[in-house]
Amino acid sequence: MSEHKPIQKNSAAAIILVVLALSLGYAILRYHIVGPVPWKDFPMFILNKGLCLAAFILLTLNFALGPAKNLGIPVSSGWLKARKALGMSGFLLVLLHVLMSFLLFSPAVYGKFFAENGTLTLYSGLSMLGGVSAFVVLWAYNMSFQTFLREDKAFIQFITSRKFMLFALLLGAAHLFFMGFEGWMKPAGWHGGLPPISLVAFTFFALGYVINLFGRE
Ligand code: HEM
C-alpha cells in the first residue's frame, strides 16, 4: 500500500492574487478615482503602474521571506514554499512592465522624463539605467535556477550570495529613487493625499533591504 504524504500547502496563488488585487486597486484609486487620469488610459498607462508595483512586491517577498525567517519572524512553511512561484511571477510581471514601458516611452506620456530638446533628463537617465540593469540582473538570477547552470556551483553561489542580492535590490531602488524622489517630497501634490507608486514600492524595497542585510546568511 502506498504511503500518503501530507499535503504540502503552498500559499503562492493566494499571495499573488492578493498582491495583484491590492496593487491594481491602488493604481486605479490613485490615478482614476481620486486622480485626473481618464479611464481610456487604463489598458496600458495605469495597468503598467499596477503591474510593476505588484512585480516589485512579489520580488521583494521572494528575496526577503527566507532572511525574515532567519531573523526569527514567523514565516509559515506555505509562504516559504511559495518563494519560487513568487519570484517567477514577479519576473514575468516585470517583463510585461518592460514591454509596456517600451511601447509607451515618449514625451507625450512621460513628460517629466524628457528635457525640452526631447532627450532624457539626468535623473530619468539614471532611473532607466537602474531599471534596465535590474532587469538584466533578475534575468541572470532566474537563469541560475535552470538545470544546465546548476552544475556550475561557483556561478550559483555568486548569484545567490548576500552581496549580489543586496546589489540587485539596489538597482531596483535606483530605478525608483531617481524617477520619483522629487515628487516624494511634495505631498501637497499627491492625488487624494496618496503617496506615489514609486514611493510605495521604495518602502517595500527599504523593508526588504534591511531584512536581507541582517537576515541573509
Ligand atoms: C528595461 C527595464 C525597465 C524599463 C525600461 C522600465 C521603465 C519604467 C518606466 C517608464 C516607468 C514609469 C512608469 C510610470 O510612471 O507610469 C517605470 C516605473 C516603475 N518601474 Fe520600471 N522599468 C524597467 C525595469 C523595472 C524593474 C526591473 C522593476 C522591478 C524590479 C521595475 C519597477 C518599477 C516600478 C515599481 C515603477 C513605479 C511606477 C510608478 O511610480 O508609477 N521596473 N519603469
PDB file of C-alpha atoms and ligand atoms in Angstrom:
ATOM      1  CA  MET A   1       0.000   0.000   0.000  1.00  0.00           C
ATOM      2  CA  SER A   2       1.375   3.429  -0.937  1.00  0.00           C
ATOM      3  CA  GLU A   3       2.059   5.800   1.915  1.00  0.00           C
ATOM      4  CA  HIS A   4       0.117   9.067   1.924  1.00  0.00           C
ATOM      5  CA  LYS A   5       2.337  12.106   2.071  1.00  0.00           C
ATOM      6  CA  PRO A   6       0.827  15.046   3.998  1.00  0.00           C
ATOM      7  CA  ILE A   7      -0.412  17.714   1.551  1.00  0.00           C
ATOM      8  CA  GLN A   8       2.251  20.417   1.300  1.00  0.00           C
ATOM      9  CA  LYS A   9       0.372  23.705   1.417  1.00  0.00           C
ATOM     10  CA  ASN A  10       1.796  26.323  -0.894  1.00  0.00           C
ATOM     11  CA  SER A  11       0.353  29.814  -0.496  1.00  0.00           C
ATOM     12  CA  ALA A  12       1.662  31.190  -3.824  1.00  0.00           C
ATOM     13  CA  ALA A  13      -1.682  31.517  -5.641  1.00  0.00           C
ATOM     14  CA  ALA A  14      -3.325  33.338  -2.724  1.00  0.00           C
ATOM     15  CA  ILE A  15      -0.355  35.693  -2.211  1.00  0.00           C
ATOM     16  CA  ILE A  16      -0.123  36.526  -5.935  1.00  0.00           C
ATOM     17  CA  LEU A  17      -3.868  37.216  -6.184  1.00  0.00           C
ATOM     18  CA  VAL A  18      -3.917  39.462  -3.115  1.00  0.00           C
ATOM     19  CA  VAL A  19      -0.791  41.397  -4.211  1.00  0.00           C
ATOM     20  CA  LEU A  20      -2.195  41.873  -7.733  1.00  0.00           C
ATOM     21  CA  ALA A  21      -5.607  42.989  -6.434  1.00  0.00           C
ATOM     22  CA  LEU A  22      -4.109  45.483  -3.959  1.00  0.00           C
ATOM     23  CA  SER A  23      -1.588  46.897  -6.463  1.00  0.00           C
ATOM     24  CA  LEU A  24      -4.076  47.296  -9.306  1.00  0.00           C
ATOM     25  CA  GLY A  25      -6.661  48.658  -6.860  1.00  0.00           C
ATOM     26  CA  TYR A  26      -4.172  51.247  -5.594  1.00  0.00           C
ATOM     27  CA  ALA A  27      -3.241  52.366  -9.133  1.00  0.00           C
ATOM     28  CA  ILE A  28      -6.920  52.701 -10.097  1.00  0.00           C
ATOM     29  CA  LEU A  29      -7.788  54.553  -6.893  1.00  0.00           C
ATOM     30  CA  ARG A  30      -4.817  56.953  -7.094  1.00  0.00           C
ATOM     31  CA  TYR A  31      -4.913  57.814 -10.771  1.00  0.00           C
ATOM     32  CA  HIS A  32      -8.512  57.295 -11.934  1.00  0.00           C
ATOM     33  CA  ILE A  33     -10.763  57.677  -8.886  1.00  0.00           C
ATOM     34  CA  VAL A  34      -9.092  60.460  -6.888  1.00  0.00           C
ATOM     35  CA  GLY A  35      -6.651  61.480  -9.646  1.00  0.00           C
ATOM     36  CA  PRO A  36      -7.168  63.102 -13.029  1.00  0.00           C
ATOM     37  CA  VAL A  37      -6.221  60.277 -15.444  1.00  0.00           C
ATOM     38  CA  PRO A  38      -9.018  59.405 -17.919  1.00  0.00           C
ATOM     39  CA  TRP A  39     -10.204  55.758 -17.998  1.00  0.00           C
ATOM     40  CA  LYS A  40      -9.140  55.400 -21.618  1.00  0.00           C
ATOM     41  CA  ASP A  41      -5.553  55.309 -20.292  1.00  0.00           C
ATOM     42  CA  PHE A  42      -6.220  52.257 -18.127  1.00  0.00           C
ATOM     43  CA  PRO A  43      -5.194  49.438 -20.532  1.00  0.00           C
ATOM     44  CA  MET A  44      -1.540  50.499 -20.804  1.00  0.00           C
ATOM     45  CA  PHE A  45      -0.549  53.526 -18.700  1.00  0.00           C
ATOM     46  CA  ILE A  46      -2.319  52.722 -15.429  1.00  0.00           C
ATOM     47  CA  LEU A  47      -2.275  48.926 -15.755  1.00  0.00           C
ATOM     48  CA  ASN A  48       1.501  49.209 -16.250  1.00  0.00           C
ATOM     49  CA  LYS A  49       1.809  51.057 -12.928  1.00  0.00           C
ATOM     50  CA  GLY A  50      -0.274  48.450 -11.089  1.00  0.00           C
ATOM     51  CA  LEU A  51       1.625  45.533 -12.621  1.00  0.00           C
ATOM     52  CA  CYS A  52       5.100  46.909 -11.854  1.00  0.00           C
ATOM     53  CA  LEU A  53       4.075  47.596  -8.245  1.00  0.00           C
ATOM     54  CA  ALA A  54       2.821  44.004  -7.926  1.00  0.00           C
ATOM     55  CA  ALA A  55       6.066  42.760  -9.537  1.00  0.00           C
ATOM     56  CA  PHE A  56       8.175  44.745  -7.101  1.00  0.00           C
ATOM     57  CA  ILE A  57       6.267  43.453  -4.057  1.00  0.00           C
ATOM     58  CA  LEU A  58       6.391  39.818  -5.235  1.00  0.00           C
ATOM     59  CA  LEU A  59      10.138  40.046  -5.916  1.00  0.00           C
ATOM     60  CA  THR A  60      10.760  41.666  -2.534  1.00  0.00           C
ATOM     61  CA  LEU A  61       8.806  38.837  -0.860  1.00  0.00           C
ATOM     62  CA  ASN A  62      10.816  36.278  -2.837  1.00  0.00           C
ATOM     63  CA  PHE A  63      14.104  37.783  -1.610  1.00  0.00           C
ATOM     64  CA  ALA A  64      13.044  38.624   1.943  1.00  0.00           C
ATOM     65  CA  LEU A  65      10.973  35.677   3.267  1.00  0.00           C
ATOM     66  CA  GLY A  66      13.986  33.392   3.869  1.00  0.00           C
ATOM     67  CA  PRO A  67      16.083  36.074   5.615  1.00  0.00           C
ATOM     68  CA  ALA A  68      12.967  37.123   7.610  1.00  0.00           C
ATOM     69  CA  LYS A  69      12.650  33.550   8.887  1.00  0.00           C
ATOM     70  CA  ASN A  70      16.363  33.592   9.849  1.00  0.00           C
ATOM     71  CA  LEU A  71      15.667  36.717  11.911  1.00  0.00           C
ATOM     72  CA  GLY A  72      13.020  34.848  13.900  1.00  0.00           C
ATOM     73  CA  ILE A  73       9.999  36.463  12.202  1.00  0.00           C
ATOM     74  CA  PRO A  74       7.276  33.778  11.985  1.00  0.00           C
ATOM     75  CA  VAL A  75       7.003  32.825   8.285  1.00  0.00           C
ATOM     76  CA  SER A  76       4.745  29.817   7.620  1.00  0.00           C
ATOM     77  CA  SER A  77       6.020  26.891   5.549  1.00  0.00           C
ATOM     78  CA  GLY A  78       3.283  27.660   2.964  1.00  0.00           C
ATOM     79  CA  TRP A  79       4.868  31.091   2.427  1.00  0.00           C
ATOM     80  CA  LEU A  80       8.396  29.666   2.302  1.00  0.00           C
ATOM     81  CA  LYS A  81       7.327  27.098  -0.295  1.00  0.00           C
ATOM     82  CA  ALA A  82       5.698  29.880  -2.331  1.00  0.00           C
ATOM     83  CA  ARG A  83       9.009  31.690  -2.876  1.00  0.00           C
ATOM     84  CA  LYS A  84       9.895  30.161  -6.224  1.00  0.00           C
ATOM     85  CA  ALA A  85       6.465  30.864  -7.721  1.00  0.00           C
ATOM     86  CA  LEU A  86       6.539  34.413  -6.314  1.00  0.00           C
ATOM     87  CA  GLY A  87       9.937  35.058  -7.914  1.00  0.00           C
ATOM     88  CA  MET A  88       8.871  33.622 -11.244  1.00  0.00           C
ATOM     89  CA  SER A  89       5.580  35.564 -11.321  1.00  0.00           C
ATOM     90  CA  GLY A  90       7.389  38.749 -10.261  1.00  0.00           C
ATOM     91  CA  PHE A  91       9.839  38.286 -13.118  1.00  0.00           C
ATOM     92  CA  LEU A  92       7.063  37.709 -15.675  1.00  0.00           C
ATOM     93  CA  LEU A  93       5.231  40.818 -14.436  1.00  0.00           C
ATOM     94  CA  VAL A  94       8.467  42.820 -14.780  1.00  0.00           C
ATOM     95  CA  LEU A  95       8.748  41.538 -18.339  1.00  0.00           C
ATOM     96  CA  LEU A  96       5.222  42.829 -19.014  1.00  0.00           C
ATOM     97  CA  HIS A  97       6.184  46.148 -17.390  1.00  0.00           C
ATOM     98  CA  VAL A  98       9.288  46.447 -19.574  1.00  0.00           C
ATOM     99  CA  LEU A  99       7.385  45.714 -22.804  1.00  0.00           C
ATOM    100  CA  MET A 100       4.551  48.094 -21.872  1.00  0.00           C
ATOM    101  CA  SER A 101       7.014  50.830 -20.850  1.00  0.00           C
ATOM    102  CA  PHE A 102       8.902  50.499 -24.148  1.00  0.00           C
ATOM    103  CA  LEU A 103       5.662  50.995 -26.093  1.00  0.00           C
ATOM    104  CA  LEU A 104       4.619  53.998 -24.012  1.00  0.00           C
ATOM    105  CA  PHE A 105       8.019  55.657 -23.716  1.00  0.00           C
ATOM    106  CA  SER A 106       7.525  59.122 -25.239  1.00  0.00           C
ATOM    107  CA  PRO A 107       7.475  62.741 -24.022  1.00  0.00           C
ATOM    108  CA  ALA A 108       3.689  62.861 -24.523  1.00  0.00           C
ATOM    109  CA  VAL A 109       3.202  60.103 -21.918  1.00  0.00           C
ATOM    110  CA  TYR A 110       6.178  60.685 -19.595  1.00  0.00           C
ATOM    111  CA  GLY A 111       6.762  64.423 -19.947  1.00  0.00           C
ATOM    112  CA  LYS A 112       8.798  64.640 -16.716  1.00  0.00           C
ATOM    113  CA  PHE A 113      11.436  62.213 -18.058  1.00  0.00           C
ATOM    114  CA  PHE A 114      12.352  64.430 -21.010  1.00  0.00           C
ATOM    115  CA  ALA A 115      14.205  67.742 -21.351  1.00  0.00           C
ATOM    116  CA  GLU A 116      12.864  70.422 -23.678  1.00  0.00           C
ATOM    117  CA  ASN A 117      15.007  69.202 -26.579  1.00  0.00           C
ATOM    118  CA  GLY A 118      13.470  65.714 -26.294  1.00  0.00           C
ATOM    119  CA  THR A 119      16.466  63.982 -24.666  1.00  0.00           C
ATOM    120  CA  LEU A 120      16.321  62.265 -21.255  1.00  0.00           C
ATOM    121  CA  THR A 121      16.994  64.367 -18.170  1.00  0.00           C
ATOM    122  CA  LEU A 122      19.900  63.292 -15.931  1.00  0.00           C
ATOM    123  CA  TYR A 123      17.581  61.774 -13.314  1.00  0.00           C
ATOM    124  CA  SER A 124      15.448  59.845 -15.790  1.00  0.00           C
ATOM    125  CA  GLY A 125      18.638  58.579 -17.472  1.00  0.00           C
ATOM    126  CA  LEU A 126      19.880  57.302 -14.086  1.00  0.00           C
ATOM    127  CA  SER A 127      16.451  55.835 -13.309  1.00  0.00           C
ATOM    128  CA  MET A 128      16.260  53.945 -16.615  1.00  0.00           C
ATOM    129  CA  LEU A 129      19.867  52.753 -16.207  1.00  0.00           C
ATOM    130  CA  GLY A 130      18.796  51.322 -12.830  1.00  0.00           C
ATOM    131  CA  GLY A 131      15.722  49.734 -14.469  1.00  0.00           C
ATOM    132  CA  VAL A 132      17.494  48.022 -17.356  1.00  0.00           C
ATOM    133  CA  SER A 133      20.358  46.853 -15.099  1.00  0.00           C
ATOM    134  CA  ALA A 134      17.889  45.474 -12.532  1.00  0.00           C
ATOM    135  CA  PHE A 135      16.095  43.673 -15.347  1.00  0.00           C
ATOM    136  CA  VAL A 136      19.292  42.015 -16.623  1.00  0.00           C
ATOM    137  CA  VAL A 137      20.280  41.007 -13.089  1.00  0.00           C
ATOM    138  CA  LEU A 138      16.824  39.496 -12.477  1.00  0.00           C
ATOM    139  CA  TRP A 139      17.201  37.590 -15.709  1.00  0.00           C
ATOM    140  CA  ALA A 140      20.562  36.205 -14.560  1.00  0.00           C
ATOM    141  CA  TYR A 141      19.025  35.259 -11.200  1.00  0.00           C
ATOM    142  CA  ASN A 142      16.230  33.360 -12.949  1.00  0.00           C
ATOM    143  CA  MET A 143      18.719  31.632 -15.220  1.00  0.00           C
ATOM    144  CA  SER A 144      20.600  30.386 -12.182  1.00  0.00           C
ATOM    145  CA  PHE A 145      17.690  28.037 -11.473  1.00  0.00           C
ATOM    146  CA  GLN A 146      17.963  26.373 -14.873  1.00  0.00           C
ATOM    147  CA  THR A 147      19.373  22.899 -14.513  1.00  0.00           C
ATOM    148  CA  PHE A 148      22.160  23.371 -17.045  1.00  0.00           C
ATOM    149  CA  LEU A 149      23.617  26.186 -14.955  1.00  0.00           C
ATOM    150  CA  ARG A 150      23.009  24.463 -11.617  1.00  0.00           C
ATOM    151  CA  GLU A 151      26.067  22.340 -12.427  1.00  0.00           C
ATOM    152  CA  ASP A 152      28.193  25.484 -12.157  1.00  0.00           C
ATOM    153  CA  LYS A 153      28.401  25.762  -8.359  1.00  0.00           C
ATOM    154  CA  ALA A 154      30.577  28.893  -8.351  1.00  0.00           C
ATOM    155  CA  PHE A 155      28.074  30.790 -10.560  1.00  0.00           C
ATOM    156  CA  ILE A 156      25.100  29.766  -8.392  1.00  0.00           C
ATOM    157  CA  GLN A 157      26.946  30.640  -5.213  1.00  0.00           C
ATOM    158  CA  PHE A 158      27.837  34.076  -6.565  1.00  0.00           C
ATOM    159  CA  ILE A 159      24.371  34.882  -7.888  1.00  0.00           C
ATOM    160  CA  THR A 160      22.519  33.778  -4.762  1.00  0.00           C
ATOM    161  CA  SER A 161      25.105  35.317  -2.417  1.00  0.00           C
ATOM    162  CA  ARG A 162      24.158  38.010   0.060  1.00  0.00           C
ATOM    163  CA  LYS A 163      26.362  40.600  -1.648  1.00  0.00           C
ATOM    164  CA  PHE A 164      24.856  40.024  -5.078  1.00  0.00           C
ATOM    165  CA  MET A 165      21.272  40.099  -3.758  1.00  0.00           C
ATOM    166  CA  LEU A 166      21.866  43.368  -1.940  1.00  0.00           C
ATOM    167  CA  PHE A 167      23.383  44.833  -5.114  1.00  0.00           C
ATOM    168  CA  ALA A 168      20.443  43.629  -7.247  1.00  0.00           C
ATOM    169  CA  LEU A 169      17.944  45.206  -4.848  1.00  0.00           C
ATOM    170  CA  LEU A 170      19.867  48.486  -5.004  1.00  0.00           C
ATOM    171  CA  LEU A 171      19.499  48.669  -8.806  1.00  0.00           C
ATOM    172  CA  GLY A 172      15.700  48.386  -8.483  1.00  0.00           C
ATOM    173  CA  ALA A 173      15.778  51.052  -5.786  1.00  0.00           C
ATOM    174  CA  ALA A 174      17.831  53.392  -8.019  1.00  0.00           C
ATOM    175  CA  HIS A 175      15.180  52.970 -10.741  1.00  0.00           C
ATOM    176  CA  LEU A 176      12.510  54.133  -8.291  1.00  0.00           C
ATOM    177  CA  PHE A 177      14.525  56.787  -6.476  1.00  0.00           C
ATOM    178  CA  PHE A 178      15.707  58.793  -9.493  1.00  0.00           C
ATOM    179  CA  MET A 179      12.261  58.545 -11.071  1.00  0.00           C
ATOM    180  CA  GLY A 180      10.311  59.685  -8.066  1.00  0.00           C
ATOM    181  CA  PHE A 181      12.221  61.454  -5.297  1.00  0.00           C
ATOM    182  CA  GLU A 182      11.277  64.963  -6.442  1.00  0.00           C
ATOM    183  CA  GLY A 183       7.562  64.088  -6.199  1.00  0.00           C
ATOM    184  CA  TRP A 184       8.029  62.209  -2.902  1.00  0.00           C
ATOM    185  CA  MET A 185       8.966  65.458  -1.185  1.00  0.00           C
ATOM    186  CA  LYS A 186       5.844  67.324  -2.308  1.00  0.00           C
ATOM    187  CA  PRO A 187       2.941  65.603  -0.527  1.00  0.00           C
ATOM    188  CA  ALA A 188       0.714  68.574  -1.342  1.00  0.00           C
ATOM    189  CA  GLY A 189       0.727  67.412  -4.964  1.00  0.00           C
ATOM    190  CA  TRP A 190      -0.187  63.768  -4.240  1.00  0.00           C
ATOM    191  CA  HIS A 191      -3.546  62.739  -5.743  1.00  0.00           C
ATOM    192  CA  GLY A 192      -6.015  62.395  -2.852  1.00  0.00           C
ATOM    193  CA  GLY A 193      -3.049  62.567  -0.452  1.00  0.00           C
ATOM    194  CA  LEU A 194      -1.996  59.068  -1.597  1.00  0.00           C
ATOM    195  CA  PRO A 195       1.781  58.524  -1.971  1.00  0.00           C
ATOM    196  CA  PRO A 196       3.138  57.836  -5.497  1.00  0.00           C
ATOM    197  CA  ILE A 197       3.540  54.195  -6.544  1.00  0.00           C
ATOM    198  CA  SER A 198       7.305  54.676  -6.803  1.00  0.00           C
ATOM    199  CA  LEU A 199       7.347  55.641  -3.083  1.00  0.00           C
ATOM    200  CA  VAL A 200       5.102  52.720  -2.065  1.00  0.00           C
ATOM    201  CA  ALA A 201       7.432  50.335  -3.924  1.00  0.00           C
ATOM    202  CA  PHE A 202      10.503  52.043  -2.421  1.00  0.00           C
ATOM    203  CA  THR A 203       9.096  51.486   1.073  1.00  0.00           C
ATOM    204  CA  PHE A 204       8.815  47.742   0.329  1.00  0.00           C
ATOM    205  CA  PHE A 205      12.377  47.833  -1.002  1.00  0.00           C
ATOM    206  CA  ALA A 206      13.670  49.518   2.189  1.00  0.00           C
ATOM    207  CA  LEU A 207      11.993  46.881   4.379  1.00  0.00           C
ATOM    208  CA  GLY A 208      13.268  44.040   2.167  1.00  0.00           C
ATOM    209  CA  TYR A 209      16.769  45.521   2.117  1.00  0.00           C
ATOM    210  CA  VAL A 210      17.050  45.771   5.904  1.00  0.00           C
ATOM    211  CA  ILE A 211      15.697  42.212   6.294  1.00  0.00           C
ATOM    212  CA  ASN A 212      18.265  40.960   3.733  1.00  0.00           C
ATOM    213  CA  LEU A 213      21.090  42.941   5.268  1.00  0.00           C
ATOM    214  CA  PHE A 214      20.634  41.341   8.685  1.00  0.00           C
ATOM    215  CA  GLY A 215      18.917  38.050   7.881  1.00  0.00           C
ATOM    216  CA  ARG A 216      20.704  36.666   4.792  1.00  0.00           C
ATOM    217  CA  GLU A 217      23.404  34.157   5.715  1.00  0.00           C
TER     218      GLU A 217
HETATM  219  C1  HEM B   1      14.172  47.565 -19.113  1.00  0.00           C
HETATM  220  C2  HEM B   1      13.863  47.816 -17.855  1.00  0.00           C
HETATM  221  C3  HEM B   1      12.853  48.821 -17.386  1.00  0.00           C
HETATM  222  C4  HEM B   1      12.267  49.881 -18.026  1.00  0.00           C
HETATM  223  C5  HEM B   1      12.510  50.380 -19.437  1.00  0.00           C
HETATM  224  C6  HEM B   1      11.351  50.493 -17.078  1.00  0.00           C
HETATM  225  C7  HEM B   1      10.582  51.603 -17.334  1.00  0.00           C
HETATM  226  C8  HEM B   1       9.794  52.261 -16.422  1.00  0.00           C
HETATM  227  C9  HEM B   1       9.026  53.448 -16.667  1.00  0.00           C
HETATM  228  C10 HEM B   1       8.938  54.187 -17.993  1.00  0.00           C
HETATM  229  C11 HEM B   1       8.399  53.781 -15.519  1.00  0.00           C
HETATM  230  C12 HEM B   1       7.463  54.961 -15.266  1.00  0.00           C
HETATM  231  C13 HEM B   1       6.082  54.398 -15.249  1.00  0.00           C
HETATM  232  C14 HEM B   1       5.042  55.401 -14.892  1.00  0.00           C
HETATM  233  O1  HEM B   1       5.295  56.336 -14.125  1.00  0.00           O
HETATM  234  O2  HEM B   1       3.910  55.225 -15.370  1.00  0.00           O
HETATM  235  C15 HEM B   1       8.735  52.771 -14.525  1.00  0.00           C
HETATM  236  C16 HEM B   1       8.261  52.740 -13.243  1.00  0.00           C
HETATM  237  C17 HEM B   1       8.429  51.708 -12.366  1.00  0.00           C
HETATM  238  N1  HEM B   1       9.176  50.577 -12.588  1.00  0.00           N
HETATM  239 FE1  HEM B   1      10.266  50.179 -14.244  1.00  0.00          FE
HETATM  240  N2  HEM B   1      11.365  49.780 -15.903  1.00  0.00           N
HETATM  241  C18 HEM B   1      12.272  48.764 -16.045  1.00  0.00           C
HETATM  242  C19 HEM B   1      12.597  47.826 -15.108  1.00  0.00           C
HETATM  243  C20 HEM B   1      11.965  47.676 -13.896  1.00  0.00           C
HETATM  244  C21 HEM B   1      12.229  46.620 -12.961  1.00  0.00           C
HETATM  245  C22 HEM B   1      13.276  45.530 -13.149  1.00  0.00           C
HETATM  246  C23 HEM B   1      11.369  46.810 -11.917  1.00  0.00           C
HETATM  247  C24 HEM B   1      11.163  45.989 -10.670  1.00  0.00           C
HETATM  248  C25 HEM B   1      12.012  45.226 -10.124  1.00  0.00           C
HETATM  249  C26 HEM B   1      10.584  47.990 -12.173  1.00  0.00           C
HETATM  250  C27 HEM B   1       9.640  48.511 -11.326  1.00  0.00           C
HETATM  251  C28 HEM B   1       9.049  49.744 -11.490  1.00  0.00           C
HETATM  252  C29 HEM B   1       8.167  50.383 -10.522  1.00  0.00           C
HETATM  253  C30 HEM B   1       7.720  49.783  -9.168  1.00  0.00           C
HETATM  254  C31 HEM B   1       7.805  51.639 -11.055  1.00  0.00           C
HETATM  255  C32 HEM B   1       6.975  52.726 -10.363  1.00  0.00           C
HETATM  256  C33 HEM B   1       5.705  53.071 -11.100  1.00  0.00           C
HETATM  257  C34 HEM B   1       5.209  54.457 -10.801  1.00  0.00           C
HETATM  258  O3  HEM B   1       5.748  55.184  -9.975  1.00  0.00           O
HETATM  259  O4  HEM B   1       4.231  54.841 -11.422  1.00  0.00           O
HETATM  260  N3  HEM B   1      10.966  48.492 -13.395  1.00  0.00           N
HETATM  261  N4  HEM B   1       9.599  51.861 -15.102  1.00  0.00           N
END
